[in-house]
PDB file of C-alpha atoms in Angstrom:
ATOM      1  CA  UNK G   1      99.401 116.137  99.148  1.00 57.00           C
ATOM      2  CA  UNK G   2      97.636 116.426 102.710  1.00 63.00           C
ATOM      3  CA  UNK G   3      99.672 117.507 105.015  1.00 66.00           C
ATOM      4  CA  UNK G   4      98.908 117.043 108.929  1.00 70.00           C
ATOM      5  CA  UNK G   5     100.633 118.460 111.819  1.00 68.00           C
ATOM      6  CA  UNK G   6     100.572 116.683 115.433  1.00 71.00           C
ATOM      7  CA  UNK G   7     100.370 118.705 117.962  1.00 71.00           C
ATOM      8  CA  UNK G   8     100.352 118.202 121.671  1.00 66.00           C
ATOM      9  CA  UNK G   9      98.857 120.109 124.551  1.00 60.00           C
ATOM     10  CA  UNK G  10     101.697 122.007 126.101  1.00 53.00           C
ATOM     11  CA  UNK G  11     100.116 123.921 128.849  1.00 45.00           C
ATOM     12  CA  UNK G  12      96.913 125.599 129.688  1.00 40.00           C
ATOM     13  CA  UNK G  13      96.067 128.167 131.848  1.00 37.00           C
ATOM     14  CA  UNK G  14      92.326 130.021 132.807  1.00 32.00           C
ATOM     15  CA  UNK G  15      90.538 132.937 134.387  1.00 25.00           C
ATOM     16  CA  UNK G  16      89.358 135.656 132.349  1.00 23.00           C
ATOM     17  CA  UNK G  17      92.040 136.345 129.189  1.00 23.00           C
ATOM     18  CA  UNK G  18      94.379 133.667 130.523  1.00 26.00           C
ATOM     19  CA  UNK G  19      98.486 133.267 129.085  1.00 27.00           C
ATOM     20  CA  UNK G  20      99.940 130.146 128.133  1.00 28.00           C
ATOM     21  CA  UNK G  21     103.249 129.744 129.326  1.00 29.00           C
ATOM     22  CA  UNK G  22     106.040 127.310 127.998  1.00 29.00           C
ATOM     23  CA  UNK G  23     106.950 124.700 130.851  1.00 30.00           C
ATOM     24  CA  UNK G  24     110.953 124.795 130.960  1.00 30.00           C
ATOM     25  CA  UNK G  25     111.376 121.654 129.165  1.00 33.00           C
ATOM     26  CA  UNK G  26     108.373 122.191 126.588  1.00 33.00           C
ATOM     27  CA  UNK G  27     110.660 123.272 123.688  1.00 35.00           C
ATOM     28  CA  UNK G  28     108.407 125.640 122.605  1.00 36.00           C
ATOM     29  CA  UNK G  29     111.127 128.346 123.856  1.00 35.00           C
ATOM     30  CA  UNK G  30     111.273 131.633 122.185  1.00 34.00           C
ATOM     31  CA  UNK G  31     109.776 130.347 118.963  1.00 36.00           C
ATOM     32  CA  UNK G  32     106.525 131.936 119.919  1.00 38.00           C
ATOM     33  CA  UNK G  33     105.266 134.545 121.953  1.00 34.00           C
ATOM     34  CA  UNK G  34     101.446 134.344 123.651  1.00 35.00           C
ATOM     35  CA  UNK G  35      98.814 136.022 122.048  1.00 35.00           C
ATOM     36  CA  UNK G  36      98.380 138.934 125.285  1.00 36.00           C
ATOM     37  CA  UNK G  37     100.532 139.504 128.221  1.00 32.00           C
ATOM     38  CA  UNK G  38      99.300 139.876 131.207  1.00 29.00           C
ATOM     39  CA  UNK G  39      99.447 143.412 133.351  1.00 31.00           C
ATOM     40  CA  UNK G  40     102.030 141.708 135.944  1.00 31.00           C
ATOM     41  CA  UNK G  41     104.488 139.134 136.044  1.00 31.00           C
ATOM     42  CA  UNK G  42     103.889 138.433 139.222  1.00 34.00           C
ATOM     43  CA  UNK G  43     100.047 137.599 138.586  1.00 37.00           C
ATOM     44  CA  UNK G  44     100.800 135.284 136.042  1.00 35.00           C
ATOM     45  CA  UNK G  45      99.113 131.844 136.339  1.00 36.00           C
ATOM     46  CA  UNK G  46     100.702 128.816 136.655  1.00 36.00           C
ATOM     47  CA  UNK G  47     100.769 126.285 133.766  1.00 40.00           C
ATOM     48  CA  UNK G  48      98.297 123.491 134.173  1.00 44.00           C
ATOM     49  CA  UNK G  49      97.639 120.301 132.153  1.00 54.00           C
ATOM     50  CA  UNK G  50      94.007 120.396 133.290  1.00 61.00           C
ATOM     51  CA  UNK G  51      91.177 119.888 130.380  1.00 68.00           C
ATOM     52  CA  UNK G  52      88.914 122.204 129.959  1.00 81.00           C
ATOM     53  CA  UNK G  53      84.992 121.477 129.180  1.00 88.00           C
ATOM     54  CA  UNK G  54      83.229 122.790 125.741  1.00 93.00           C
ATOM     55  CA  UNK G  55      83.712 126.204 124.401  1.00 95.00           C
ATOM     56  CA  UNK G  56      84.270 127.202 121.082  1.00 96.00           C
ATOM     57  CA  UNK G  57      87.220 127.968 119.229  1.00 97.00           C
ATOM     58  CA  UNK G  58      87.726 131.297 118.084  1.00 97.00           C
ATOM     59  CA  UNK G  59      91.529 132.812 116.900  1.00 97.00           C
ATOM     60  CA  UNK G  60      94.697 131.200 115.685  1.00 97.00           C
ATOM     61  CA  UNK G  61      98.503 132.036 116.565  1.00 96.00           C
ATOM     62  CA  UNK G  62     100.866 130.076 114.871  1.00 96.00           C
ATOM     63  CA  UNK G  63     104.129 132.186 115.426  1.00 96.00           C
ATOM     64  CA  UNK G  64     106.329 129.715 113.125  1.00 95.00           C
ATOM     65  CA  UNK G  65     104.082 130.681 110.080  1.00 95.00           C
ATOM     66  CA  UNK G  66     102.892 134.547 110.578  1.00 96.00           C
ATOM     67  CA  UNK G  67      99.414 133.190 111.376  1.00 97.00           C
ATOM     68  CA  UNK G  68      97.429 135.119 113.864  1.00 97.00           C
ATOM     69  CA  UNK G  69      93.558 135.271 112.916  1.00 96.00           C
ATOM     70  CA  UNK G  70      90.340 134.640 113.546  1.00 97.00           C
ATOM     71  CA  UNK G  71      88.542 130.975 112.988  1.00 98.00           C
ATOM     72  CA  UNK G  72      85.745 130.113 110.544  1.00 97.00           C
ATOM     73  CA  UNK G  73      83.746 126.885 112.167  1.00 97.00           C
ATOM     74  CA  UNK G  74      83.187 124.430 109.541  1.00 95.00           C
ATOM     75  CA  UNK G  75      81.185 120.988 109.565  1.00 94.00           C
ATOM     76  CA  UNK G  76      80.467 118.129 107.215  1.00 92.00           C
ATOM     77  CA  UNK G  77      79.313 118.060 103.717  1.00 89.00           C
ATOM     78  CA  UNK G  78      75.670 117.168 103.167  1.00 89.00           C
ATOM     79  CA  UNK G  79      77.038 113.963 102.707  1.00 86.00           C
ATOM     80  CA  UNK G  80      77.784 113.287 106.138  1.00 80.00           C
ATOM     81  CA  UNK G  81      81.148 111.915 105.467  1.00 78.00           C
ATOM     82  CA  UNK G  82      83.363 114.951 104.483  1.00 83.00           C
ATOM     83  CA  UNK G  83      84.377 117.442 105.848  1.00 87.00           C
ATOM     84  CA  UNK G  84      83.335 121.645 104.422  1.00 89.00           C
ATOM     85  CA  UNK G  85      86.451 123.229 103.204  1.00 89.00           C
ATOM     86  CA  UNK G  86      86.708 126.752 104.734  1.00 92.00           C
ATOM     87  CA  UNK G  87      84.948 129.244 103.231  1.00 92.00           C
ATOM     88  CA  UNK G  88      88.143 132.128 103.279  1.00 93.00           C
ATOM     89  CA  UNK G  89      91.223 130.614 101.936  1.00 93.00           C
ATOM     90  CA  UNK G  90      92.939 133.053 104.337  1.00 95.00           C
ATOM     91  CA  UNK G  91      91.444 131.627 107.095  1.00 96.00           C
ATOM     92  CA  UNK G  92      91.926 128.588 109.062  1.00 96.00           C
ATOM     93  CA  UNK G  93      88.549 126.537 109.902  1.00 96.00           C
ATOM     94  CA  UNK G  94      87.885 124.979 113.620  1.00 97.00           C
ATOM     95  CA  UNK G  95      85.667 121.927 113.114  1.00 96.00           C
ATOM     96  CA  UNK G  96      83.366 122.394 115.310  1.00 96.00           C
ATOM     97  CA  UNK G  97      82.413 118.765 116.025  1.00 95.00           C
ATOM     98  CA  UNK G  98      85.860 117.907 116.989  1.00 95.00           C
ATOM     99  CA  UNK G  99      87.330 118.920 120.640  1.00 95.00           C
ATOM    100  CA  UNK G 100      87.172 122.639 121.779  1.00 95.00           C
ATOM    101  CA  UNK G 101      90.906 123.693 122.732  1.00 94.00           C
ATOM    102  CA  UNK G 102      92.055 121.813 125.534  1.00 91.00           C
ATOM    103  CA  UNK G 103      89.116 119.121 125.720  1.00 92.00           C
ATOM    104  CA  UNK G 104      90.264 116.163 125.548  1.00 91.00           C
ATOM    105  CA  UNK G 105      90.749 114.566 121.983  1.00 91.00           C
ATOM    106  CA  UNK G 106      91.501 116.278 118.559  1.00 92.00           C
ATOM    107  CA  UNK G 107      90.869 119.508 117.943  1.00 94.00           C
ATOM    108  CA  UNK G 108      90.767 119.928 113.908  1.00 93.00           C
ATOM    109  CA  UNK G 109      91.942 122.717 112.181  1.00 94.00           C
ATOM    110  CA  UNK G 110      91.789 122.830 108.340  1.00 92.00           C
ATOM    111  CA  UNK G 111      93.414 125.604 105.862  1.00 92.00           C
ATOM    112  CA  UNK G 112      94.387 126.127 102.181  1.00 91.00           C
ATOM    113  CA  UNK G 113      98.415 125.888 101.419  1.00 89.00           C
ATOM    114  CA  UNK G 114      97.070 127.484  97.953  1.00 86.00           C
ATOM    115  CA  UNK G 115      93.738 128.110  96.706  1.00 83.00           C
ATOM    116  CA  UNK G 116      94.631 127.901  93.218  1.00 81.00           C
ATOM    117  CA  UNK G 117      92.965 131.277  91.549  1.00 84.00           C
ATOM    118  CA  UNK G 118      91.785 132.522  94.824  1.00 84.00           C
ATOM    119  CA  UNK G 119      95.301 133.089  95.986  1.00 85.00           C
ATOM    120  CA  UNK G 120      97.808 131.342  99.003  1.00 91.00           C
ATOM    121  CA  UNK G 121      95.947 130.072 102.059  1.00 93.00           C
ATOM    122  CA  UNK G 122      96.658 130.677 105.807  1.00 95.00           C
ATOM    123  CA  UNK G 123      98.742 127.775 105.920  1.00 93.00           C
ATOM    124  CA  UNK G 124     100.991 128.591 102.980  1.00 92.00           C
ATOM    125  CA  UNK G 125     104.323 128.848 105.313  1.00 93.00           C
ATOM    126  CA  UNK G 126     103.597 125.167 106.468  1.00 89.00           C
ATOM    127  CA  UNK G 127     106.937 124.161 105.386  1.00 88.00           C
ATOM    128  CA  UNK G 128     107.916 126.338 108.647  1.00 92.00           C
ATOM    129  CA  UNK G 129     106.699 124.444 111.108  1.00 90.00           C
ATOM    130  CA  UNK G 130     108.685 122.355 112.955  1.00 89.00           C
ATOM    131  CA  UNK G 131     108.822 119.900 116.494  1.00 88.00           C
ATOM    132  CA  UNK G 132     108.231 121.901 119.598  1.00 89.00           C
ATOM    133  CA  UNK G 133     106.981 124.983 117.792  1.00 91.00           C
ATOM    134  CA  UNK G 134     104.455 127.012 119.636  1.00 91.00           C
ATOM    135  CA  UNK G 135     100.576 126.950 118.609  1.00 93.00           C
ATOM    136  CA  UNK G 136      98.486 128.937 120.766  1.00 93.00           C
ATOM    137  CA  UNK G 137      94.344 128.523 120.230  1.00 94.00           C
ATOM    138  CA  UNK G 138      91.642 130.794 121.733  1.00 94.00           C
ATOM    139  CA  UNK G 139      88.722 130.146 122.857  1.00 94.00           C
ATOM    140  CA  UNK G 140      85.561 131.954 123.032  1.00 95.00           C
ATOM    141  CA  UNK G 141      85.057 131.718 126.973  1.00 93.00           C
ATOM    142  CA  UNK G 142      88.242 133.860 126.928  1.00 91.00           C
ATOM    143  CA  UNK G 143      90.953 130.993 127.792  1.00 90.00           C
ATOM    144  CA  UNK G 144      94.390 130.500 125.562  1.00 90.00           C
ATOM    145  CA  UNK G 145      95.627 127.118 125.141  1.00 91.00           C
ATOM    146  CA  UNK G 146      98.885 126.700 124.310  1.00 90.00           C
ATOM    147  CA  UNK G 147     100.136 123.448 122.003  1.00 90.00           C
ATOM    148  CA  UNK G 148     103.760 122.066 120.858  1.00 90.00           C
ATOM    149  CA  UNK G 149     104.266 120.742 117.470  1.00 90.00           C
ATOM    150  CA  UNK G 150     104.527 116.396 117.679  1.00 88.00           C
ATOM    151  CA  UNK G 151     104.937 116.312 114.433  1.00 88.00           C
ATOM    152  CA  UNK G 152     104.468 117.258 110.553  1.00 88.00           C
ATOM    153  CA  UNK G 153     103.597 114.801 108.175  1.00 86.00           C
ATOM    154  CA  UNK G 154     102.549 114.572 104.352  1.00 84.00           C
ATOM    155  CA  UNK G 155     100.299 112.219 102.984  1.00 82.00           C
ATOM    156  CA  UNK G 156      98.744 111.156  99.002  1.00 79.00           C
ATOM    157  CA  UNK G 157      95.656 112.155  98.234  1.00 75.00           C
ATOM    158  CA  UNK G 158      93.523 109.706  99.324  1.00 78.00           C
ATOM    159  CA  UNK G 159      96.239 107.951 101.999  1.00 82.00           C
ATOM    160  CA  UNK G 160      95.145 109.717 104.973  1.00 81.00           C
ATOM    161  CA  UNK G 161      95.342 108.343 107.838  1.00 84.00           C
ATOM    162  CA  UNK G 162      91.497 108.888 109.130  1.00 85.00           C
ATOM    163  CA  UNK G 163      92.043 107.040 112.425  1.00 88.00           C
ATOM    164  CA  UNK G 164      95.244 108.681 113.345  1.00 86.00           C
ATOM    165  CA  UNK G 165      93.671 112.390 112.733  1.00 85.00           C
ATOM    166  CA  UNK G 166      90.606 112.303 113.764  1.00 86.00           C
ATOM    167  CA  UNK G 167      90.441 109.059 115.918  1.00 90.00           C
ATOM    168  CA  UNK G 168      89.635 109.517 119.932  1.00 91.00           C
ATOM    169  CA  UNK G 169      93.171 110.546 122.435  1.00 88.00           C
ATOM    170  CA  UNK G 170      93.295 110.316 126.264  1.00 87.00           C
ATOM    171  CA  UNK G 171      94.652 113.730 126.061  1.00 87.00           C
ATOM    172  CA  UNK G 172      94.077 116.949 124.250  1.00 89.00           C
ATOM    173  CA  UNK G 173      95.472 117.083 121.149  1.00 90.00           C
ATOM    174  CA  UNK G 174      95.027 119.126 117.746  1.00 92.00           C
ATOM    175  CA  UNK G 175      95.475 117.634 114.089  1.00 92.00           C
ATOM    176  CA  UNK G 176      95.943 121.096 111.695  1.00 91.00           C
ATOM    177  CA  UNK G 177      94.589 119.881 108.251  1.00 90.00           C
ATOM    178  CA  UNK G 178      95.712 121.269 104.941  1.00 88.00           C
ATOM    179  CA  UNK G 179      94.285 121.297 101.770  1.00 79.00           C
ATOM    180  CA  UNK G 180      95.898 122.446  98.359  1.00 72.00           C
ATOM    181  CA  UNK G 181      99.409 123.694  97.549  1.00 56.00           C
ATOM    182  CA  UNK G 182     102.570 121.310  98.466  1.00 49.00           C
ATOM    183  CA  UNK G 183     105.815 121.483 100.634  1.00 45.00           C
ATOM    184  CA  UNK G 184     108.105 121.445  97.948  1.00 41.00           C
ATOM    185  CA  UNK G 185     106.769 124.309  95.976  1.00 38.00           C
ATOM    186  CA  UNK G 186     107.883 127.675  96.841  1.00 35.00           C
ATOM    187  CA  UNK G 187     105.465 129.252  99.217  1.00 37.00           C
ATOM    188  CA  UNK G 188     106.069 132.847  99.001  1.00 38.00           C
ATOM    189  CA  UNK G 189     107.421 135.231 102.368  1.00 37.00           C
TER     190      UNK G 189
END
């Protein structure tokens, strides 16, 4: 099965190595801490809902699964019409012809639940993640967004909803796209 998780911009902040902070009514909580600190409370930025132009996406914090990496880029098959799977099952994969973090529309993330011989995939504690967990995303001009979990769905090979993934939002959003493995089957620690 596919699995897809909606997520929704939660708040984004910028200048230099910027913080994402949970709005008081985001739910994200204490389910997930942001990637760096910064030296002083008192400097901290304010959250913003402000899109941010182009820049590419470079490391992964999910907090709910244990996921905090780097990002391979993928982008389609020589086909046109697929998309590459990513090249380190341990690794999630930005696609980089989808929305940067924080631009609006979908960003796209794919990963591996289970690569079959080549071991568990990044993704492999997706039966974790749950509405108004914390995803934080950064970007290679140096600024964190910060996303809250919609939703986490499971679709039949083949039954994807293309539209609904990948389709144009008035807002920035990001789709996380798995491939192999299932909810139901034991996932390991």
């Amino acid at each position: 099965a596919t699995l897809v998780a909606f997520v929704g911009m939660l708040a984004m902040v910028g200048f230099g190595l910027a913080v994402a902070t949970s709005a008081p009514d985001s739910g994200a909580g204490d389910r997930g801490a942001p990637a760096s600190e910064p030296a002083s409370r008192s400097n901290s930025p304010t959250p913003s809902t402000t899109t941010l132009g182009r820049s590419k996406a470079v490391w992964l914090k999910v907090p709910a699964m244990k996921v905090d990496g780097r990002l391979s880029h993928i982008g389609l098959r020589k086909n046109n019409k697929t998309l590459q799977l990513p090249p380190n099952p341990k690794r999630a994969a930005w696609y980089k012809r989808s929305a940067s973090p924080g631009e609006i529309g979908p960003t796209v993330l794919l990963g591996f639940i289970d690569a079959g011989e080549r071991g568990p995939g990044v993704f492999r504690r997706m039966q974790r993640l749950r509405q108004g967990h914390a995803i934080y995303m950064m970007r290679k001009d140096g600024v964190l967004a910060a996303y809250r979990v919609d939703a986490v769905k499971s679709y039949r090979p083949g039954k994807l909803p293309v539209r609904k993934v990948y389709g144009a939002t008035d807002h920035s959003a990001l789709r996380i796209v798995t491939t192999g493995g299932s909810l139901t089957k034991a996932q390991g620690p």
